[in-house]
Structures are given as structure tokens and as C-alpha cells.
Short mmCIF file of C-alpha atoms in Angstrom, two decimals:
data_model
loop_
_atom_site.label_atom_id
_atom_site.label_comp_id
_atom_site.label_asym_id
_atom_site.label_seq_id
_atom_site.Cartn_x
_atom_site.Cartn_y
_atom_site.Cartn_z
CA MET A 19 4.09 -24.47 -15.29
CA TYR A 20 2.65 -21.42 -14.59
CA THR A 21 -1.36 -22.05 -13.82
CA LYS A 22 -3.98 -19.74 -12.47
CA LEU A 23 -3.91 -21.83 -9.19
CA SER A 24 -0.06 -20.76 -8.76
CA LEU A 25 -0.57 -17.18 -9.38
CA LEU A 26 -3.28 -17.25 -7.20
CA PHE A 27 -0.66 -18.69 -4.74
CA THR A 28 1.53 -15.92 -5.60
CA ILE A 29 -0.75 -13.10 -5.05
CA ILE A 30 -1.32 -14.71 -1.58
CA GLY A 31 2.60 -15.03 -1.22
CA VAL A 32 2.83 -11.33 -1.68
CA PHE A 33 1.39 -10.65 1.80
CA SER A 34 4.71 -11.93 3.12
CA ILE A 35 5.99 -8.32 2.15
CA SER A 36 5.43 -6.08 4.97
CA LEU A 37 2.56 -3.75 4.63
CA ILE A 38 3.39 -1.61 7.78
CA LEU A 39 4.90 1.60 6.20
CA PRO A 40 7.38 3.13 8.24
CA ASP A 41 7.59 6.93 8.75
CA ALA A 42 9.74 8.26 6.17
CA PHE A 43 11.71 11.14 5.39
CA GLY A 44 12.94 11.95 2.16
CA HIS A 45 12.07 13.75 -1.34
CA GLY A 46 8.79 13.27 -3.46
CA LEU A 47 7.09 14.85 -5.99
CA GLY A 48 6.35 18.49 -5.10
CA GLY A 49 7.56 17.90 -1.33
CA ASP A 50 10.32 17.00 0.92
CA GLN A 51 10.47 15.82 4.45
CA ALA A 52 13.32 16.40 6.88
CA GLU A 53 15.17 13.68 9.29
CA PRO A 54 13.50 13.43 12.48
CA ILE A 55 14.75 15.03 15.58
CA SER A 56 14.50 13.63 19.32
CA PHE A 57 12.22 15.73 21.28
CA ASP A 58 10.41 15.02 24.78
CA GLY A 59 10.11 11.50 23.85
CA MET A 60 9.14 11.82 20.50
CA GLU A 61 10.76 11.58 17.02
CA VAL A 62 9.64 14.75 15.35
CA THR A 63 9.98 16.27 11.92
CA VAL A 64 8.29 18.58 9.53
CA ARG A 65 7.01 17.77 6.04
CA THR A 66 6.83 20.41 3.12
CA GLN A 67 4.22 19.93 0.41
CA LEU A 68 3.02 21.87 -2.49
CA THR A 69 -0.11 22.00 -4.20
CA PRO A 70 -0.05 21.79 -7.31
CA SER A 71 2.88 19.39 -6.84
CA ASP A 72 4.35 19.81 -10.15
CA ILE A 73 4.82 23.61 -10.81
CA THR A 74 5.85 25.35 -13.65
CA VAL A 75 6.62 28.99 -13.51
CA GLY A 76 3.96 31.19 -15.61
CA GLU A 77 1.39 28.74 -15.34
CA ILE A 78 -0.09 29.02 -11.92
CA ASP A 79 -1.40 32.10 -10.05
CA SER A 80 -0.79 30.95 -6.81
CA ALA A 81 0.09 27.49 -4.76
CA ASN A 82 -0.25 26.19 -1.61
CA MET A 83 2.62 25.46 0.88
CA GLN A 84 1.75 22.87 3.48
CA ILE A 85 3.80 22.47 6.33
CA ARG A 86 3.28 19.65 9.09
CA PHE A 87 5.00 19.07 12.11
CA PHE A 88 4.05 15.96 13.80
CA ASP A 89 5.98 12.90 15.87
CA THR A 90 7.01 9.95 13.14
CA LEU A 91 6.60 7.35 15.91
CA THR A 92 2.82 8.02 16.30
CA ASP A 93 2.16 9.90 12.99
CA LYS A 94 0.30 12.40 15.21
CA ASN A 95 0.79 16.55 14.76
CA LEU A 96 2.00 18.80 17.65
CA ASP A 97 -0.61 21.15 18.11
CA LYS A 98 -0.29 25.07 19.01
CA VAL A 99 2.68 25.42 17.13
CA THR A 100 4.94 28.21 16.35
CA TYR A 101 7.15 28.56 13.32
CA ARG A 102 9.96 30.68 11.70
CA ILE A 103 10.06 29.93 8.15
CA ASP A 104 12.49 31.02 5.82
CA LEU A 105 12.05 30.45 1.84
CA TYR A 106 15.50 30.68 -0.39
CA GLN A 107 16.66 30.28 -3.94
CA ASN A 108 20.29 30.55 -5.23
CA GLY A 109 21.08 31.47 -1.37
CA GLU A 110 18.93 34.39 -1.71
CA LEU A 111 16.46 34.97 0.89
CA LEU A 112 13.04 35.62 -0.68
CA ALA A 113 10.61 35.40 2.34
CA GLY A 114 10.82 35.30 6.14
CA ASN A 115 8.48 35.56 9.17
CA PHE A 116 6.93 33.72 12.21
CA TRP A 117 3.34 32.08 11.78
CA TYR A 118 1.13 30.24 14.63
CA ASP A 119 -0.89 27.29 13.84
CA ASP A 120 -3.14 25.48 16.08
CA ASP A 121 -3.22 21.89 14.78
CA GLY A 122 0.39 21.06 13.43
CA ARG A 123 -0.50 21.90 9.78
CA LEU A 124 0.35 25.16 8.65
CA ASP A 125 -1.29 26.17 5.25
CA VAL A 126 0.19 29.44 3.16
CA LYS A 127 -0.89 30.72 0.03
CA LEU A 128 1.88 31.64 -2.03
CA LYS A 129 1.31 34.15 -5.00
CA PRO A 130 4.46 34.86 -7.54
CA LYS A 131 4.83 38.26 -8.33
CA ALA A 132 7.50 39.25 -11.01
CA GLY A 133 9.15 42.56 -11.59
CA CYS A 134 11.09 43.36 -8.26
CA ASP A 135 13.28 46.48 -8.35
CA GLU A 136 14.64 46.06 -5.00
CA ILE A 137 18.39 44.96 -4.46
CA ARG A 138 17.08 42.60 -1.89
CA LEU A 139 14.42 40.59 -3.44
CA ILE A 140 12.78 40.03 0.35
CA ASP A 141 12.40 43.47 0.20
CA CYS A 142 9.44 43.09 -2.46
CA THR A 143 7.45 40.58 -0.19
CA THR A 144 4.23 41.16 1.66
CA TYR A 145 2.45 38.86 4.19
CA GLY A 146 -1.13 38.35 4.53
CA GLY A 147 -2.47 37.51 8.15
CA SER A 148 -2.68 39.11 11.50
CA GLU A 149 -0.64 38.75 14.86
CA HIS A 150 -1.69 35.98 16.67
CA VAL A 151 -3.00 37.42 20.39
CA SER A 152 -0.70 34.67 22.34
CA ALA A 153 1.95 34.49 19.83
CA PRO A 154 3.58 38.11 19.58
CA GLY A 155 5.01 38.57 15.93
CA ALA A 156 3.41 35.34 14.30
CA LEU A 157 0.85 35.36 11.49
CA TYR A 158 -2.47 33.66 11.78
CA VAL A 159 -5.81 33.79 10.20
CA GLN A 160 -8.90 33.00 12.21
CA GLY A 161 -11.07 30.58 10.41
CA ALA A 162 -11.76 27.13 9.68
CA ALA A 163 -8.93 24.38 9.78
CA CYS A 164 -7.08 23.73 6.40
CA THR A 165 -7.70 20.29 4.83
CA ASP A 166 -6.96 19.10 1.47
CA ASP A 167 -10.40 19.87 -0.01
CA ASN A 168 -10.96 23.36 1.87
CA LEU A 169 -7.75 25.21 0.79
CA GLU A 170 -9.76 28.15 -0.94
CA ILE A 171 -12.22 29.16 2.08
CA CYS A 172 -10.10 27.94 5.04
CA GLY A 173 -8.01 30.25 7.19
CA ARG A 174 -4.78 30.82 5.33
CA THR A 175 -2.23 33.19 5.66
CA SER A 176 -0.36 34.41 2.38
CA ILE A 177 2.91 35.22 1.05
CA THR A 178 3.05 37.47 -2.16
CA GLY A 179 6.35 38.25 -3.88
CA PRO A 180 9.28 36.94 -6.30
CA ILE A 181 8.53 33.54 -5.10
CA PHE A 182 8.37 30.65 -7.98
CA VAL A 183 9.17 33.33 -10.74
CA GLN A 184 12.04 31.51 -11.76
CA GLY A 185 12.79 27.71 -11.81
CA GLY A 186 15.01 26.12 -9.57
CA LEU A 187 15.21 24.44 -6.24
CA TYR A 188 13.98 26.21 -3.48
CA LYS A 189 15.13 25.89 0.21
CA ILE A 190 12.87 25.99 2.95
CA LYS A 191 14.42 26.56 6.34
CA ILE A 192 11.96 25.70 9.08
CA GLU A 193 12.48 26.62 13.14
CA ILE A 194 9.89 25.37 15.67
CA VAL A 195 10.01 27.66 18.14
CA ALA A 196 6.84 26.73 20.26
CA ALA A 197 4.82 23.61 20.27
CA THR A 198 1.73 22.42 22.42
CA SER A 199 1.09 26.04 23.73
CA PRO A 200 1.95 29.34 21.92
CA ARG A 201 3.74 30.51 25.14
CA THR A 202 5.75 27.58 25.61
CA LEU A 203 9.35 28.30 23.99
CA LEU A 204 11.31 25.72 23.36
CA VAL A 205 15.00 25.67 25.23
CA GLN A 206 16.53 25.41 22.12
CA ASN A 207 14.59 25.67 18.20
CA LEU A 208 13.99 22.52 16.33
CA ILE A 209 15.90 23.49 12.90
CA TYR A 210 14.77 21.78 9.69
CA GLU A 211 15.74 22.28 6.11
CA THR A 212 13.49 20.87 3.19
CA PHE A 213 13.76 21.36 -0.77
CA VAL A 214 11.22 21.56 -3.24
CA SER A 215 11.56 21.84 -7.07
CA VAL A 216 9.86 24.63 -9.36
CA ALA A 217 9.84 24.02 -13.05
CA GLN A 218 10.85 26.35 -16.07
CA GLU A 219 10.38 25.59 -19.71
CA GLN A 220 13.08 27.09 -21.76
CA ASN A 221 12.55 26.89 -25.53
CA PHE A 222 15.50 26.21 -28.01
CA PHE A 223 15.39 24.80 -31.64
CA PHE A 224 18.28 23.33 -33.88
CA LYS A 225 18.28 23.12 -37.47
CA THR A 226 18.83 20.22 -39.77
CA ALA A 227 19.08 20.02 -43.32
CA ASN A 228 15.29 19.15 -43.69
CA ALA A 229 13.87 20.69 -41.01
CA GLU A 230 13.98 23.20 -37.98
CA VAL A 231 13.37 21.12 -34.99
CA PRO A 232 11.94 22.73 -31.71
CA VAL A 233 13.01 21.70 -28.60
CA ILE A 234 11.88 22.62 -24.86
CA VAL A 235 14.03 21.78 -21.61
CA LYS A 236 12.04 21.66 -18.57
CA THR A 237 14.15 22.59 -15.80
CA TYR A 238 13.70 21.69 -12.11
CA TYR A 239 16.92 22.74 -10.62
CA ASP A 240 18.47 25.89 -12.41
CA GLU A 241 18.28 27.78 -15.73
CA VAL A 242 20.12 25.96 -18.51
CA ASP A 243 22.58 27.89 -21.03
CA ASN A 244 24.80 26.87 -23.81
CA PHE A 245 21.86 24.74 -25.60
CA LYS A 246 24.08 22.39 -28.56
CA PHE A 247 22.82 19.84 -31.41
CA ASP A 248 25.61 17.71 -32.65
CA GLN A 249 24.71 16.47 -36.14
CA SER A 250 27.58 13.77 -35.86
CA ASP A 251 25.59 11.89 -33.33
CA ASN A 252 22.25 13.60 -33.25
CA SER A 253 23.03 14.43 -29.47
CA ILE A 254 21.81 17.18 -27.52
CA SER A 255 23.90 19.32 -24.99
CA PHE A 256 23.52 22.19 -22.48
CA ASP A 257 24.64 23.03 -18.87
CA MET A 258 23.55 24.74 -15.93
CA PRO A 259 25.19 26.09 -12.82
CA PHE A 260 26.06 23.29 -10.08
CA ASP A 261 28.20 22.89 -6.73
CA TRP A 262 29.80 19.63 -6.70
CA SER A 263 31.47 20.21 -3.55
CA PRO A 264 30.65 16.73 -1.79
CA ASP A 265 29.07 18.91 1.37
CA TYR A 266 26.60 20.31 -1.04
CA VAL A 267 26.16 16.90 -3.35
CA ASN A 268 25.22 15.08 0.08
CA LEU A 269 22.20 17.59 0.55
CA VAL A 270 20.83 17.09 -3.01
CA GLN A 271 18.08 14.59 -3.42
CA VAL A 272 17.72 14.73 -6.85
CA VAL A 273 18.44 16.72 -10.20
CA HIS A 274 15.79 16.89 -12.40
CA GLU A 275 15.60 17.79 -16.30
CA GLU A 276 13.50 17.08 -18.54
CA ILE A 277 13.79 17.00 -22.45
CA ARG A 278 11.04 17.22 -25.09
CA VAL A 279 11.56 16.49 -28.97
CA PRO A 280 8.96 15.91 -31.54
CA LYS A 281 8.60 12.23 -32.56
CA SER A 282 8.69 13.22 -36.26
CA PHE A 283 12.08 14.07 -36.10
CA ALA A 284 13.60 10.46 -36.81
CA PRO A 285 16.49 10.16 -34.42
CA TYR A 286 14.09 10.92 -31.47
CA ALA A 287 11.21 8.81 -32.61
CA GLU A 288 8.98 6.81 -30.69
CA GLY A 289 11.08 3.37 -29.86
CA LYS A 290 14.14 5.01 -29.81
CA GLN A 291 16.44 4.08 -26.75
CA PHE A 292 18.97 6.64 -25.30
CA LYS A 293 22.11 7.56 -23.61
CA GLY A 294 22.75 9.90 -21.28
CA TYR A 295 25.97 11.59 -19.89
CA VAL A 296 26.74 14.12 -17.05
CA ASN A 297 29.91 15.98 -17.31
CA GLY A 298 31.14 13.16 -19.71
CA VAL A 299 30.31 10.18 -17.45
CA GLU A 300 27.48 7.86 -18.82
CA ILE A 301 24.99 8.01 -16.03
CA ASP A 302 23.33 4.34 -14.90
CA GLN A 303 19.91 3.34 -17.27
CA ARG A 304 17.64 4.24 -14.04
CA ALA A 305 18.73 8.11 -14.22
CA LEU A 306 17.40 8.53 -17.81
CA LEU A 307 13.73 7.66 -18.55
CA ASN A 308 12.07 7.80 -21.81
CA ASP A 309 8.31 8.83 -21.63
CA PRO A 310 6.80 8.44 -25.15
CA TYR A 311 3.00 8.19 -23.32
CA THR A 312 2.50 11.57 -22.21
CA TYR A 313 2.21 13.44 -25.94
CA GLU A 314 1.09 11.69 -28.91
CA ASP A 315 3.64 13.92 -30.82
CA THR A 316 6.55 14.39 -28.75
CA ASN A 317 8.91 12.24 -26.75
CA ILE A 318 9.71 13.43 -22.82
CA VAL A 319 13.44 12.24 -22.04
CA HIS A 320 13.81 12.37 -18.31
CA PHE A 321 17.37 13.14 -16.60
CA LEU A 322 16.43 11.85 -12.86
CA ILE A 323 20.00 11.99 -11.05
CA THR A 324 19.81 10.99 -7.66
CA LYS A 325 22.39 11.86 -4.82
CA ASN A 326 23.92 8.50 -5.41
CA GLU A 327 24.36 8.97 -8.99
CA LEU A 328 25.82 12.43 -8.31
CA GLN A 329 28.37 10.89 -5.91
CA LYS A 330 29.32 8.23 -8.20
CA ILE A 331 30.10 10.97 -10.95
CA ASN A 332 32.38 12.88 -8.48
CA ASP A 333 34.29 9.35 -7.77
CA SER A 334 34.83 8.74 -11.00
CA LEU A 335 36.20 12.56 -11.97
CA GLY A 336 37.66 13.05 -8.52
CA PRO A 337 38.70 15.87 -6.65
CA ASP A 338 39.34 18.18 -9.79
CA ASN A 339 35.25 18.07 -10.34
CA TYR A 340 34.67 19.48 -6.79
CA ASP A 341 35.63 22.95 -7.86
CA ASN A 342 33.56 22.60 -11.25
CA LYS A 343 30.33 25.13 -11.21
CA LYS A 344 28.54 23.63 -13.79
CA MET A 345 26.59 20.56 -14.66
CA ASP A 346 26.91 19.65 -18.37
CA LEU A 347 24.45 17.29 -19.59
CA LYS A 348 24.33 15.26 -22.79
CA LEU A 349 21.80 13.02 -24.54
CA VAL A 350 22.53 10.98 -27.24
CA PRO A 351 19.94 8.80 -29.30
CA LEU A 352 20.42 4.79 -29.87
CA SER A 353 19.12 2.84 -32.52
CA GLU A 354 15.48 1.33 -32.14
CA VAL A 355 15.11 -1.62 -30.52
CA SER A 356 12.35 -4.50 -30.36
CA LYS A 357 10.56 -4.74 -27.22
CA SER A 358 9.02 -7.40 -25.58
CA SER A 359 6.11 -6.76 -22.86
CA THR A 360 3.57 -7.78 -20.37
CA GLU A 361 0.77 -5.92 -18.77
CA PHE A 362 -1.26 -6.49 -16.27
CA TYR A 363 -3.93 -4.61 -13.46
CA LEU A 364 -3.32 -4.65 -9.82
CA VAL A 365 -5.95 -5.83 -7.16
CA ASP A 366 -6.26 -4.39 -3.44
CA ILE A 367 -5.09 -6.60 -0.83
CA THR A 368 -8.49 -6.69 0.88
CA ASN A 369 -11.34 -7.63 -1.58
CA PHE A 370 -9.03 -8.94 -4.46
CA GLU A 371 -11.02 -6.36 -6.49
CA GLN A 372 -9.48 -4.68 -9.55
CA ILE A 373 -8.02 -1.17 -8.80
CA PRO A 374 -7.34 1.66 -11.19
CA THR A 375 -3.65 0.69 -11.83
CA THR A 376 -2.31 -1.10 -14.71
CA VAL A 377 1.40 -2.26 -14.98
CA ASN A 378 3.39 -2.54 -18.04
CA ILE A 379 6.91 -4.54 -18.20
CA SER A 380 8.80 -4.22 -21.06
CA TRP A 381 12.40 -5.17 -21.90
CA ASP A 382 14.78 -5.02 -24.99
CA GLY A 383 14.73 -8.39 -26.94
CA ASN A 384 18.42 -8.83 -27.15
CA TYR A 385 18.70 -9.31 -23.75
CA GLY A 386 18.09 -13.02 -22.66
CA SER A 387 19.74 -15.83 -20.45
CA GLY A 388 22.64 -14.86 -18.65
CA ASP A 389 22.02 -11.35 -18.82
CA GLU A 390 21.24 -8.46 -16.70
CA VAL A 391 18.11 -7.63 -18.25
CA PRO A 392 16.79 -4.05 -17.62
CA PHE A 393 13.08 -4.28 -17.19
CA GLU A 394 11.17 -0.95 -17.50
CA ILE A 395 8.18 -0.79 -15.30
CA THR A 396 5.37 1.78 -16.36
CA PHE A 397 2.33 2.32 -14.28
CA PHE A 398 -0.76 3.72 -15.75
CA ASP A 399 -4.00 5.00 -14.09
CA GLU A 400 -7.73 4.32 -15.24
CA ASN A 401 -7.12 6.99 -17.95
CA ARG A 402 -3.67 5.64 -19.40
CA ASP A 403 -1.97 8.55 -17.85
CA LEU A 404 1.16 7.96 -16.02
CA ILE A 405 1.15 7.56 -11.99
CA LYS A 406 3.48 9.76 -10.54
CA ASP A 407 5.66 9.19 -7.58
CA ILE A 408 4.48 5.84 -7.15
CA ARG A 409 6.29 3.49 -4.73
CA TYR A 410 6.58 -0.21 -5.14
CA ALA A 411 8.39 -3.70 -4.79
CA ILE A 412 9.11 -6.12 -7.39
CA ILE A 413 9.76 -9.91 -7.04
CA LEU A 414 11.05 -12.64 -9.87
CA LYS A 415 10.54 -15.86 -9.27
CA ASP A 416 11.16 -19.07 -11.53
CA GLU A 417 8.72 -22.07 -12.51
CA ASN A 418 9.21 -23.46 -9.15
CA ASN A 419 8.28 -20.28 -7.17
CA GLN A 420 11.57 -19.71 -5.92
CA GLU A 421 11.98 -16.13 -5.22
CA LEU A 422 15.32 -15.00 -7.35
CA ALA A 423 15.22 -11.09 -7.13
CA LYS A 424 13.46 -8.81 -4.62
CA PHE A 425 13.86 -4.97 -4.53
CA SER A 426 11.58 -2.54 -2.11
CA GLY A 427 14.02 0.14 -2.54
CA ASN A 428 17.33 0.73 -0.17
CA ASP A 429 16.12 3.10 2.34
CA SER A 430 14.96 1.40 5.30
CA GLN A 431 13.38 4.74 6.33
CA ASN A 432 11.31 4.83 3.09
CA LEU A 433 10.10 1.96 1.84
CA GLY A 434 9.43 1.08 -1.93
CA ILE A 435 11.15 1.90 -5.09
CA VAL A 436 10.61 5.50 -5.96
CA ALA A 437 9.10 6.01 -9.47
CA VAL A 438 8.87 9.45 -9.93
CA GLU A 439 7.50 9.98 -13.28
CA GLY A 440 5.65 6.55 -13.06
CA ILE A 441 8.38 5.01 -15.14
CA ASP A 442 11.18 3.26 -13.71
CA ILE A 443 13.92 0.59 -14.72
CA GLN A 444 15.12 -2.25 -12.73
CA LYS A 445 18.13 -4.55 -13.79
CA ILE A 446 17.81 -8.11 -12.82
CA TYR A 447 19.79 -11.05 -13.65
CA ILE A 448 18.40 -13.97 -15.45
CA PRO A 449 20.12 -17.04 -14.79
CA SER A 450 18.50 -19.03 -17.70
CA GLN A 451 16.01 -19.47 -20.24
CA GLY A 452 12.79 -20.38 -19.53
CA ARG A 453 9.37 -19.00 -17.77
CA TYR A 454 9.61 -16.40 -14.85
CA GLN A 455 7.11 -14.85 -12.65
CA ILE A 456 7.08 -10.97 -11.85
CA ASP A 457 5.15 -10.04 -8.85
CA ILE A 458 4.44 -6.08 -7.92
CA LEU A 459 3.46 -4.40 -5.27
CA VAL A 460 2.36 -0.60 -4.96
CA TYR A 461 2.31 0.53 -1.53
CA GLY A 462 0.71 3.91 -2.40
CA THR A 463 2.00 7.22 -3.93
CA GLY A 464 3.90 10.41 -2.49
CA LEU A 465 5.25 10.86 0.75
CA ASP A 466 1.93 9.81 2.84
CA TYR A 467 1.59 6.80 0.52
CA ASN A 468 -1.75 7.77 -0.71
CA PRO A 469 -3.58 4.22 -1.07
CA LYS A 470 -5.67 5.44 -4.54
CA TYR A 471 -3.24 2.90 -6.41
CA ALA A 472 -1.91 0.61 -4.12
CA GLY A 473 -2.22 -3.23 -4.78
CA ILE A 474 -0.63 -6.17 -6.23
CA GLY A 475 -0.33 -8.21 -9.33
CA SER A 476 1.74 -10.70 -11.39
CA GLY A 477 2.64 -11.25 -14.82
CA ILE A 478 4.58 -13.98 -16.80
CA ILE A 479 7.37 -13.56 -19.00
CA GLU A 480 9.43 -15.86 -20.97
CA ILE A 481 13.39 -15.46 -21.49
CA GLY A 482 14.83 -17.03 -24.23
CA SER A 483 18.61 -16.88 -25.58
CA GLY A 484 18.02 -13.25 -26.89
CA SER A 485 14.71 -13.54 -28.04
CA PRO A 486 12.29 -13.37 -25.34
CA GLY A 487 8.44 -13.61 -25.86
CA ILE A 488 5.74 -13.01 -23.51
CA ILE A 489 2.75 -14.69 -21.92
CA THR A 490 0.12 -12.58 -20.31
CA PRO A 491 -2.14 -14.84 -18.05
CA PRO A 492 -6.02 -14.31 -19.29
CA VAL A 493 -7.90 -12.67 -16.80
CA SER A 494 -11.56 -12.35 -17.06
CA GLU A 495 -12.60 -8.77 -16.13
CA LYS A 496 -16.17 -10.57 -15.32
CA THR A 497 -15.00 -13.60 -13.12
CA GLN A 498 -16.73 -13.10 -9.64
CA ILE A 499 -14.98 -14.73 -6.70
CA PRO A 500 -17.11 -15.30 -3.77
CA SER A 501 -16.71 -13.27 -1.08
CA TRP A 502 -16.06 -16.03 1.32
CA ILE A 503 -13.04 -17.37 -0.89
CA LYS A 504 -11.46 -13.93 -0.72
CA ASN A 505 -11.86 -14.05 3.16
CA ASN A 506 -10.75 -17.78 3.42
CA ALA A 507 -7.58 -16.67 1.22
CA GLY A 508 -6.92 -13.79 3.76
CA TRP A 509 -7.54 -16.15 6.86
CA TRP A 510 -5.52 -19.01 5.40
CA ALA A 511 -2.43 -16.40 4.47
CA ASP A 512 -2.52 -15.29 8.10
CA GLY A 513 -2.86 -18.91 9.68
CA SER A 514 -6.41 -18.46 10.94
CA ILE A 515 -7.55 -21.53 8.95
CA ASP A 516 -5.71 -24.48 8.05
CA ASP A 517 -4.64 -26.22 4.48
CA ASP A 518 -7.68 -28.40 4.17
CA SER A 519 -10.02 -25.85 4.48
CA PHE A 520 -8.37 -23.47 2.26
CA VAL A 521 -7.91 -26.43 -0.18
CA GLN A 522 -11.52 -26.85 0.06
CA GLY A 523 -12.20 -23.32 -1.16
CA ILE A 524 -9.97 -23.86 -4.16
CA GLN A 525 -11.77 -26.95 -5.14
CA PHE A 526 -15.19 -25.12 -5.05
CA LEU A 527 -13.46 -22.55 -8.06
CA ILE A 528 -12.48 -25.46 -10.11
CA LYS A 529 -15.89 -27.36 -9.83
CA GLU A 530 -17.63 -24.31 -10.76
CA GLY A 531 -15.52 -23.70 -13.41
CA ILE A 532 -14.11 -20.16 -12.16
CA MET A 533 -10.78 -21.63 -12.10
CA SER A 534 -9.16 -24.01 -14.19
CA VAL A 535 -5.93 -25.97 -13.76
CA THR A 536 -3.54 -27.07 -16.23
CA SER A 537 -0.07 -28.67 -16.67
#
């Protein structure tokens, strides 16, 4: 049987998961990091990050583009860098110039401006800044070094033009021309490509016998077309341009499309589940996420189709699909399901104090023993808003504290499963009826693993033969654990104190009524 004592041991046991975060390359919300290149005994790369991270066309006057050039082995920037940066969309060059930066972090203010009448869009682009005295032709602004907190007053160059006036995927090609000195040119430029997505909302509607239903498609990839509603199965479908050639698919990190439908339309009401199809192929449950939390009156269904899923679709359809220049997406609502759930908060790994992260784990009551159960894991902040771009690991244990399954992502260079929208689905095989413990470890958020929401926590679930219930361990928010007990737990975990000393601390908790042990 699980007790508070066993939960404490479990939390300590989670420390066995490495918390040394490797330098990563990969896609994040509003950002991308290229694979490193060997250079002068270092492994150097660039990271591109937009602020705000989730940009929608027409909703901003300006955005910040940060490009960081650093050594992944030490996480330190290289200084005195000269960059060549070219920005493309759909193969067309929108901006291109040289920049100079003193500290390896380049910040550029991007100001979208629509209405370009030139044949080449780049001819409508202008740049703010002056030529650096030691880096001829490279733009530079004298002023305070930029940080996340002083972007409006630091020294920033600018680009004004037809950038982010249309939603979709933007390629940012970065060449490192010089480093460690503006006059020290590289024998061979280091060339990187990063990709960022900008959203565009398109409004549609369909008619039923009783109403006209508005639908918003928020596209992060390209403009959508051929929107349709099929009354026979209440499905929504549309298409958009896409290159299915294997070489291109291998470059795509994720295709993100978002469909918003009023909950008042019964087939899309809260509690409904969905199936998704791409080019007629059913996609994995993890690629289709339902968000009923962000808006009271609207369901948001996300297509998050990763590179692996795109490759599976290509494999399923064969070479005939390679020449296809469109992606057809279809969303089909299913019947309402009865869900069981458990919820718990996380604590930090140093002081075991509550942090502003709550985890909800839910699953379909029709699943039971012997099934691969799709567990939906949702992360909330202190305002009950979804925590986006979160990186986490999950462990399933049985009543004997034996680890049955562990998932921490499949990229050795990018630790953690990424829940881009704060919601994720993990399929876990449940061998038999009974109680199970689920441990969640959040590493952080974003490409830099911001630790604000990082922590650990555990919940108990009970799985039957298709009718699971829940048991949520009662934890009083007012319970105060003495600091020396917290220290003992950490010291015992790393072997600094022996078992007898640690047990004495547990006995103190029981004697003082802070912890009870039942069987």
C-alpha cells in the first residue's frame, strides 16, 4: 500500500534522474537552435529566439530577434562577433545584412510593415543602425548591452519591412564571419539555419440546420485553403502548401495548426475527443491535443505534427506522396468519454517547497489492465493558465516501488519530453489491475530550461478492468517540514549520511504528527 512515507521516498528517488542538463539543439516555442559545429576546440552553435515567443500577424508592432553564438561545452558566448543574417519565407529573401555584436548576443528589433509594391520584397526592407568602426559594413548601435529586461533601452539595430506580415515558417540563415575580434575573419564561415513560426488567424464558418458556426484556424506554417465541414461526421478539413520530399521533411521540426470551435456546437463541446488525419493517414494521439482550458467558450484542437510523424506518413503513402505539394488535414470529433484524473502540485528539489506548477493527469475510463493507456498530462501555473514549452520526464511505478516505465524524451541532446502547448499524451502499458504511482519531473521551460516551473511531484492512480478510479494523496499546504529534515533527505540521497541518521528524522516526523504511516 502507498503511504506518505513511501511518497517521500519516491520523491527522493526521483533524484536518480540526472539534473545536469545537456546543451540542446532543437525547436522551441518561438525559437530554434542549430546543431553545433566544431571550431577551435569548441562545439559552437547559434540559437534564435523571438520575443514575444508566440507571434500572431497583426497583433504586434514590433518583436525582438535574439541570436546567440556560444560554445555548447561551456555554455559561454563568444565575443566580438560579425554575423551575416538572411531572413527568408517560402524561399524569398526578405532581409539580409551584416551585423556586429560585442558579447555574442545580438538583439535586433523587427518592425513589420505591409504594403510592399516592389517585385522583390527585400527592396522594401530598411535597416536601423550605423557601421561599426572595426567591422566595415556591419550594423551596430552604441549603447547598453541587451538583456531580457532592458530591450527598449539597450543598443539594438532594427529591420523594418515585409517581415511577419504573413503567417508561416521563416528561415533565418546565420553565417559567422568573424569571432573574438572584428578583424579576425574565419578561414571558412560557420553557416547555420534556424526556423521560427509566426501565426496567422483565418476566419471561417459553416452552417448547420440550426446555426452558423464560426471557426478560427490559426496556422503557424502556411496559409490554409479549401476549408470544409462535413455534416455526415461533423468533421472539419482544410489544406495548405507543403513539400513532402524526404529531404525537406527531414528539415521540418513541427507543423503546427490550431482549430478553434465554440463549445456550444455540440459535436465540439467540452469533454469530446478527436481523431486527426493528414493526407488520409490517421495521426498518433500525441500529435492531436485538445485544449478546453484557455477559453471558457471555445475548444482549441492542436495539430502538432513532428518530423517523425511526417516521416511515418511518407512511409505509409510511399514515393507517390513525395511529389504532393499539399498537406490535407482533417479533424473528426468522437463521442464524449468519461475521464478519471488526479492532480498534484510540484515542489522544488532543493527545499521541497511548493512551486507554482500544478500537474493534472487524466485518462479514458474505458481503458484498464492489459491496455496501453493514453495518459493526458497537463501543466498549469499559479493562475491556472497552461505552462507552454515545458520539458519533463514521467515515471510509472507499481505498489512495490518498482519502476515499470520511464519516459524522458528520445533526443539525447535535448533532455525531456516537450509539451509545446502545456499538454501532452503519453501511452503507458498497464500490466494489471491495482494502484500505480506516477512521478513527474519538470526540468524547465524553453530551450534554455528556465527553472521557474521546474520541480518534482507524485500522484497515485488506480486502474481496474476498464473502470479506473483515483486516489489523490492528501497533502496539507500548511504542513511545515523542519529544515534539518529537508537537509537530511538531500544528504541521505547523495550518500552523505547513513540510513540510521535518516530514519531518525523520519521517526521524528511520525512522533510529531507531521507524517502518519498506515498500511
